[in-house]
mmCIF file of C-alpha atoms in Angstrom:
data_model
loop_
_atom_site.group_PDB
_atom_site.id
_atom_site.type_symbol
_atom_site.label_atom_id
_atom_site.label_comp_id
_atom_site.label_asym_id
_atom_site.label_seq_id
_atom_site.Cartn_x
_atom_site.Cartn_y
_atom_site.Cartn_z
ATOM 1 C CA MET N 486 -10.348 -11.652 92.761
ATOM 2 C CA VAL N 487 -7.394 -10.547 90.699
ATOM 3 C CA ASP N 488 -3.973 -11.699 91.830
ATOM 4 C CA ALA N 489 -1.898 -8.535 92.072
ATOM 5 C CA ARG N 490 1.304 -10.535 91.897
ATOM 6 C CA VAL N 491 0.690 -11.460 88.271
ATOM 7 C CA GLY N 492 2.026 -8.750 86.011
ATOM 8 C CA PRO N 493 1.578 -8.289 82.276
ATOM 9 C CA SER N 494 2.952 -11.127 80.210
ATOM 10 C CA PRO N 495 6.063 -10.242 78.202
ATOM 11 C CA ALA N 496 5.835 -10.325 74.452
ATOM 12 C CA PRO N 497 6.691 -13.725 73.007
ATOM 13 C CA GLY N 498 9.503 -12.248 70.955
ATOM 14 C CA GLU N 499 11.088 -10.584 73.953
ATOM 15 C CA ARG N 500 10.769 -13.680 76.094
ATOM 16 C CA LEU N 501 12.153 -16.173 73.552
ATOM 17 C CA SER N 502 14.713 -14.069 71.698
ATOM 18 C CA PRO N 503 17.689 -14.950 73.981
ATOM 19 C CA ALA N 504 16.909 -18.651 73.688
ATOM 20 C CA ARG N 505 16.464 -18.341 69.955
ATOM 21 C CA ARG N 506 19.793 -16.590 69.610
ATOM 22 C CA GLY N 507 21.436 -19.367 71.617
ATOM 23 C CA THR N 508 19.713 -21.999 69.523
ATOM 24 C CA GLY N 509 20.865 -20.278 66.343
ATOM 25 C CA ARG N 510 24.476 -20.398 67.469
ATOM 26 C CA VAL N 511 24.143 -24.086 68.338
ATOM 27 C CA VAL N 512 22.636 -24.807 64.918
ATOM 28 C CA VAL N 513 25.523 -23.055 63.156
ATOM 29 C CA VAL N 514 28.065 -25.017 65.192
ATOM 30 C CA GLN N 515 26.252 -28.282 64.465
ATOM 31 C CA VAL N 516 26.079 -27.555 60.733
ATOM 32 C CA LEU N 517 29.786 -26.754 60.533
ATOM 33 C CA ALA N 518 30.645 -29.824 62.597
ATOM 34 C CA VAL N 519 28.553 -32.109 60.369
ATOM 35 C CA VAL N 520 30.196 -30.803 57.188
ATOM 36 C CA ALA N 521 33.678 -31.060 58.730
ATOM 37 C CA VAL N 522 33.130 -34.628 59.930
ATOM 38 C CA PHE N 523 31.812 -35.689 56.529
ATOM 39 C CA ALA N 524 34.802 -34.084 54.794
ATOM 40 C CA ALA N 525 37.306 -35.817 57.068
ATOM 41 C CA ALA N 526 35.499 -39.130 56.652
ATOM 42 C CA GLY N 527 35.484 -38.730 52.875
ATOM 43 C CA ALA N 528 39.254 -38.299 52.804
ATOM 44 C CA GLY N 529 39.684 -41.322 55.058
ATOM 45 C CA CYS N 530 37.361 -43.396 52.897
ATOM 46 C CA GLY N 531 39.440 -42.449 49.857
ATOM 47 C CA TRP N 532 42.513 -43.871 51.551
ATOM 48 C CA LEU N 533 40.606 -47.030 52.509
ATOM 49 C CA TRP N 534 39.275 -47.384 48.974
ATOM 50 C CA HIS N 535 42.803 -47.258 47.613
ATOM 51 C CA ARG N 536 44.043 -49.797 50.160
ATOM 52 C CA LEU N 537 41.318 -52.361 49.474
ATOM 53 C CA TRP N 538 41.531 -52.148 45.694
ATOM 54 C CA HIS N 539 43.830 -54.389 43.658
ATOM 55 C CA ALA N 540 45.302 -52.594 40.643
ATOM 56 C CA PRO N 541 44.803 -54.445 37.344
ATOM 57 C CA SER N 542 47.810 -55.153 35.168
ATOM 58 C CA GLY N 543 48.007 -54.453 31.458
ATOM 59 C CA VAL N 544 50.465 -54.234 28.583
ATOM 60 C CA VAL N 545 51.252 -51.503 26.062
ATOM 61 C CA SER N 546 50.767 -52.225 22.369
ATOM 62 C CA GLN N 547 51.030 -49.598 19.617
ATOM 63 C CA GLY N 548 50.611 -46.736 22.046
ATOM 64 C CA GLN N 549 47.555 -48.213 23.751
ATOM 65 C CA TRP N 550 47.066 -49.979 27.072
ATOM 66 C CA PHE N 551 45.332 -53.356 27.100
ATOM 67 C CA THR N 552 44.345 -55.621 29.973
ATOM 68 C CA ASP N 553 42.933 -59.123 30.200
ATOM 69 C CA GLU N 554 39.700 -60.439 31.691
ATOM 70 C CA THR N 555 41.141 -60.487 35.196
ATOM 71 C CA GLY N 556 42.235 -56.891 34.798
ATOM 72 C CA LEU N 557 38.751 -55.886 33.684
ATOM 73 C CA ARG N 558 37.288 -57.500 36.794
ATOM 74 C CA ASP N 559 39.758 -55.597 38.937
ATOM 75 C CA GLN N 560 38.751 -52.364 37.226
ATOM 76 C CA PHE N 561 35.072 -52.988 37.913
ATOM 77 C CA ALA N 562 35.966 -53.951 41.476
ATOM 78 C CA GLY N 563 37.322 -50.442 41.971
ATOM 79 C CA THR N 564 33.880 -48.979 41.325
ATOM 80 C CA GLY N 565 32.268 -51.645 43.480
ATOM 81 C CA TRP N 566 34.554 -50.872 46.407
ATOM 82 C CA TYR N 567 33.831 -47.166 46.017
ATOM 83 C CA VAL N 568 30.082 -47.711 46.194
ATOM 84 C CA ALA N 569 30.273 -50.149 49.111
ATOM 85 C CA ILE N 570 32.525 -47.954 51.249
ATOM 86 C CA ALA N 571 30.645 -44.765 50.408
ATOM 87 C CA VAL N 572 27.212 -46.218 51.192
ATOM 88 C CA VAL N 573 28.298 -47.669 54.533
ATOM 89 C CA ALA N 574 30.093 -44.486 55.572
ATOM 90 C CA GLY N 575 27.184 -42.329 54.414
ATOM 91 C CA VAL N 576 24.651 -44.382 56.369
ATOM 92 C CA VAL N 577 26.730 -44.317 59.561
ATOM 93 C CA LEU N 578 27.463 -40.593 59.393
ATOM 94 C CA GLY N 579 23.885 -39.779 58.407
ATOM 95 C CA LEU N 580 22.597 -41.720 61.396
ATOM 96 C CA VAL N 581 24.983 -39.928 63.757
ATOM 97 C CA ALA N 582 24.087 -36.520 62.306
ATOM 98 C CA ALA N 583 20.355 -37.179 62.643
ATOM 99 C CA VAL N 584 20.723 -38.170 66.294
ATOM 100 C CA VAL N 585 23.286 -35.592 67.436
ATOM 101 C CA ALA N 586 22.523 -32.503 65.322
ATOM 102 C CA ASP N 587 18.867 -32.310 66.346
ATOM 103 C CA ARG N 588 18.290 -28.575 66.861
ATOM 104 C CA SER N 589 17.090 -27.874 63.313
ATOM 105 C CA GLU N 590 16.044 -30.618 60.932
ATOM 106 C CA ILE N 591 16.247 -28.379 57.863
ATOM 107 C CA ALA N 592 19.739 -27.160 58.744
ATOM 108 C CA THR N 593 20.875 -30.684 59.560
ATOM 109 C CA LEU N 594 19.531 -32.048 56.280
ATOM 110 C CA ALA N 595 21.251 -29.264 54.337
ATOM 111 C CA ALA N 596 24.504 -29.947 56.175
ATOM 112 C CA VAL N 597 24.228 -33.676 55.465
ATOM 113 C CA VAL N 598 23.586 -33.083 51.759
ATOM 114 C CA VAL N 599 26.492 -30.649 51.403
ATOM 115 C CA GLY N 600 28.819 -32.649 53.642
ATOM 116 C CA SER N 601 28.094 -36.002 52.008
ATOM 117 C CA ALA N 602 28.542 -34.562 48.514
ATOM 118 C CA LEU N 603 31.870 -33.091 49.615
ATOM 119 C CA ALA N 604 32.809 -36.416 51.215
ATOM 120 C CA GLY N 605 32.067 -38.330 48.026
ATOM 121 C CA TRP N 606 34.161 -35.909 45.988
ATOM 122 C CA LEU N 607 37.065 -36.031 48.448
ATOM 123 C CA MET N 608 36.905 -39.817 48.565
ATOM 124 C CA LEU N 609 37.194 -39.955 44.792
ATOM 125 C CA ARG N 610 40.001 -37.402 44.606
ATOM 126 C CA VAL N 611 42.067 -38.948 47.414
ATOM 127 C CA GLY N 612 41.680 -42.469 46.037
ATOM 128 C CA VAL N 613 42.597 -41.433 42.504
ATOM 129 C CA HIS N 614 45.554 -39.407 43.774
ATOM 130 C CA LEU N 615 46.923 -42.336 45.775
ATOM 131 C CA GLY N 616 46.382 -44.813 42.946
ATOM 132 C CA PRO N 617 48.515 -45.372 39.839
ATOM 133 C CA PRO N 618 48.500 -42.778 37.035
ATOM 134 C CA ASP N 619 46.331 -43.129 33.948
ATOM 135 C CA PRO N 620 47.805 -46.025 31.921
ATOM 136 C CA ASP N 621 46.247 -44.754 28.697
ATOM 137 C CA ALA N 622 48.259 -41.541 28.962
ATOM 138 C CA LEU N 623 51.471 -43.389 29.820
ATOM 139 C CA ALA N 624 50.973 -45.886 26.989
ATOM 140 C CA ARG N 625 51.273 -43.146 24.355
ATOM 141 C CA THR N 626 54.946 -42.684 25.173
ATOM 142 C CA SER N 627 55.828 -46.213 26.331
ATOM 143 C CA PRO N 628 57.374 -48.916 24.122
ATOM 144 C CA ASP N 629 55.392 -51.988 23.189
ATOM 145 C CA GLY N 630 55.410 -54.726 25.781
ATOM 146 C CA THR N 631 55.639 -52.370 28.747
ATOM 147 C CA ARG N 632 53.468 -53.555 31.615
ATOM 148 C CA LEU N 633 51.541 -50.837 33.419
ATOM 149 C CA PRO N 634 49.044 -51.001 36.304
ATOM 150 C CA GLY N 635 45.545 -49.690 35.778
ATOM 151 C CA ASP N 636 44.343 -46.565 37.524
ATOM 152 C CA LEU N 637 41.662 -46.210 40.170
ATOM 153 C CA ARG N 638 38.567 -44.562 38.761
ATOM 154 C CA VAL N 639 34.784 -44.306 38.834
ATOM 155 C CA PRO N 640 34.017 -43.737 35.164
ATOM 156 C CA GLN N 641 30.288 -42.965 35.456
ATOM 157 C CA TRP N 642 28.511 -40.451 37.669
ATOM 158 C CA PRO N 643 25.694 -42.599 39.219
ATOM 159 C CA PRO N 644 28.084 -44.537 41.518
ATOM 160 C CA ARG N 645 29.454 -41.205 42.720
ATOM 161 C CA LEU N 646 26.099 -40.495 44.367
ATOM 162 C CA ALA N 647 26.572 -43.403 46.783
ATOM 163 C CA PHE N 648 27.840 -41.249 49.659
ATOM 164 C CA PRO N 649 25.017 -38.643 49.553
ATOM 165 C CA LEU N 650 22.393 -41.311 48.905
ATOM 166 C CA GLY N 651 23.409 -43.398 51.910
ATOM 167 C CA ALA N 652 23.576 -40.355 54.182
ATOM 168 C CA VAL N 653 20.215 -38.866 53.177
ATOM 169 C CA VAL N 654 18.426 -42.213 53.400
ATOM 170 C CA ALA N 655 19.853 -42.781 56.886
ATOM 171 C CA VAL N 656 18.774 -39.323 58.066
ATOM 172 C CA THR N 657 15.277 -39.740 56.642
ATOM 173 C CA ILE N 658 14.707 -43.183 58.155
ATOM 174 C CA THR N 659 16.070 -42.079 61.530
ATOM 175 C CA TRP N 660 13.780 -39.063 61.665
ATOM 176 C CA PHE N 661 10.703 -41.006 60.617
ATOM 177 C CA THR N 662 11.308 -43.726 63.199
ATOM 178 C CA THR N 663 12.118 -41.378 66.101
ATOM 179 C CA THR N 664 9.693 -38.510 65.508
ATOM 180 C CA GLY N 665 7.673 -39.055 68.687
ATOM 181 C CA ARG N 666 10.663 -39.390 70.963
ATOM 182 C CA ARG N 667 12.419 -36.397 69.441
ATOM 183 C CA HIS N 668 9.445 -34.074 69.801
ATOM 184 C CA ALA N 669 8.523 -35.272 73.275
ATOM 185 C CA GLY N 670 11.188 -33.024 74.740
ATOM 186 C CA ASP N 671 10.565 -30.034 72.480
ATOM 187 C CA HIS N 672 9.348 -26.613 73.637
ATOM 188 C CA PRO N 673 10.141 -26.776 77.364
ATOM 189 C CA GLU N 674 8.767 -23.225 77.771
ATOM 190 C CA PHE N 675 5.407 -24.372 76.467
ATOM 191 C CA LYS N 676 5.280 -27.388 78.771
ATOM 192 C CA GLU N 677 6.274 -25.254 81.763
ATOM 193 C CA SER N 678 3.626 -22.689 80.887
ATOM 194 C CA LEU N 679 1.014 -25.413 80.499
ATOM 195 C CA SER N 680 1.889 -26.858 83.910
ATOM 196 C CA SER N 681 1.643 -23.408 85.481
ATOM 197 C CA ARG N 682 -1.771 -22.865 83.948
ATOM 198 C CA ARG N 683 -3.047 -26.153 85.303
ATOM 199 C CA PHE N 684 -1.746 -25.180 88.741
ATOM 200 C CA ASP N 685 -3.315 -21.720 88.534
ATOM 201 C CA ASP N 686 -6.638 -23.097 87.336
ATOM 202 C CA GLY N 687 -6.759 -25.459 90.298
ATOM 203 C CA THR N 688 -5.917 -22.747 92.820
ATOM 204 C CA PRO N 689 -8.944 -20.997 94.342
ATOM 205 C CA GLY N 690 -8.987 -17.277 93.655
#
């Protein structure tokens, strides 16, 4: 016996297109939010980097700037502080992005990569801007014996990858450790359809 109340099933595209459009808008909003949060955090980390760093002191001699062993340690400490702050901030923001922006893993990963790279660049620029000027440039026009503070810098590019590295690692670990729980609630239409089929199969015709 055919149940006359059951009409032809709508095409999958027609049935899911409104939901997909809504999901697409949510994904765009999440991507923009992730990039914006990373950018703001990068600027804030640049300020924190500048505040925690102790500027080395040096002296001008024959148009060049020289510092002592303590000053060299302070210079290296600037790079160390950059890496430490960037890694911690990247891990925290990557974890939050992986948990909150969960509509599209590919879009979230792209947003994290772009946002964390922007954050690392902003952190560097803000910290350098707030720090003292380049003593080597000032030494060229300063008389001998002038004491100048060292500038805040990250001279090599590998430490500058600390922010993106921390963020991507955090996202990857979070996704791998929560895959089952994240996908348990996926595809509500499919689960509803499956429940309806079990009900229909158990109903005598």
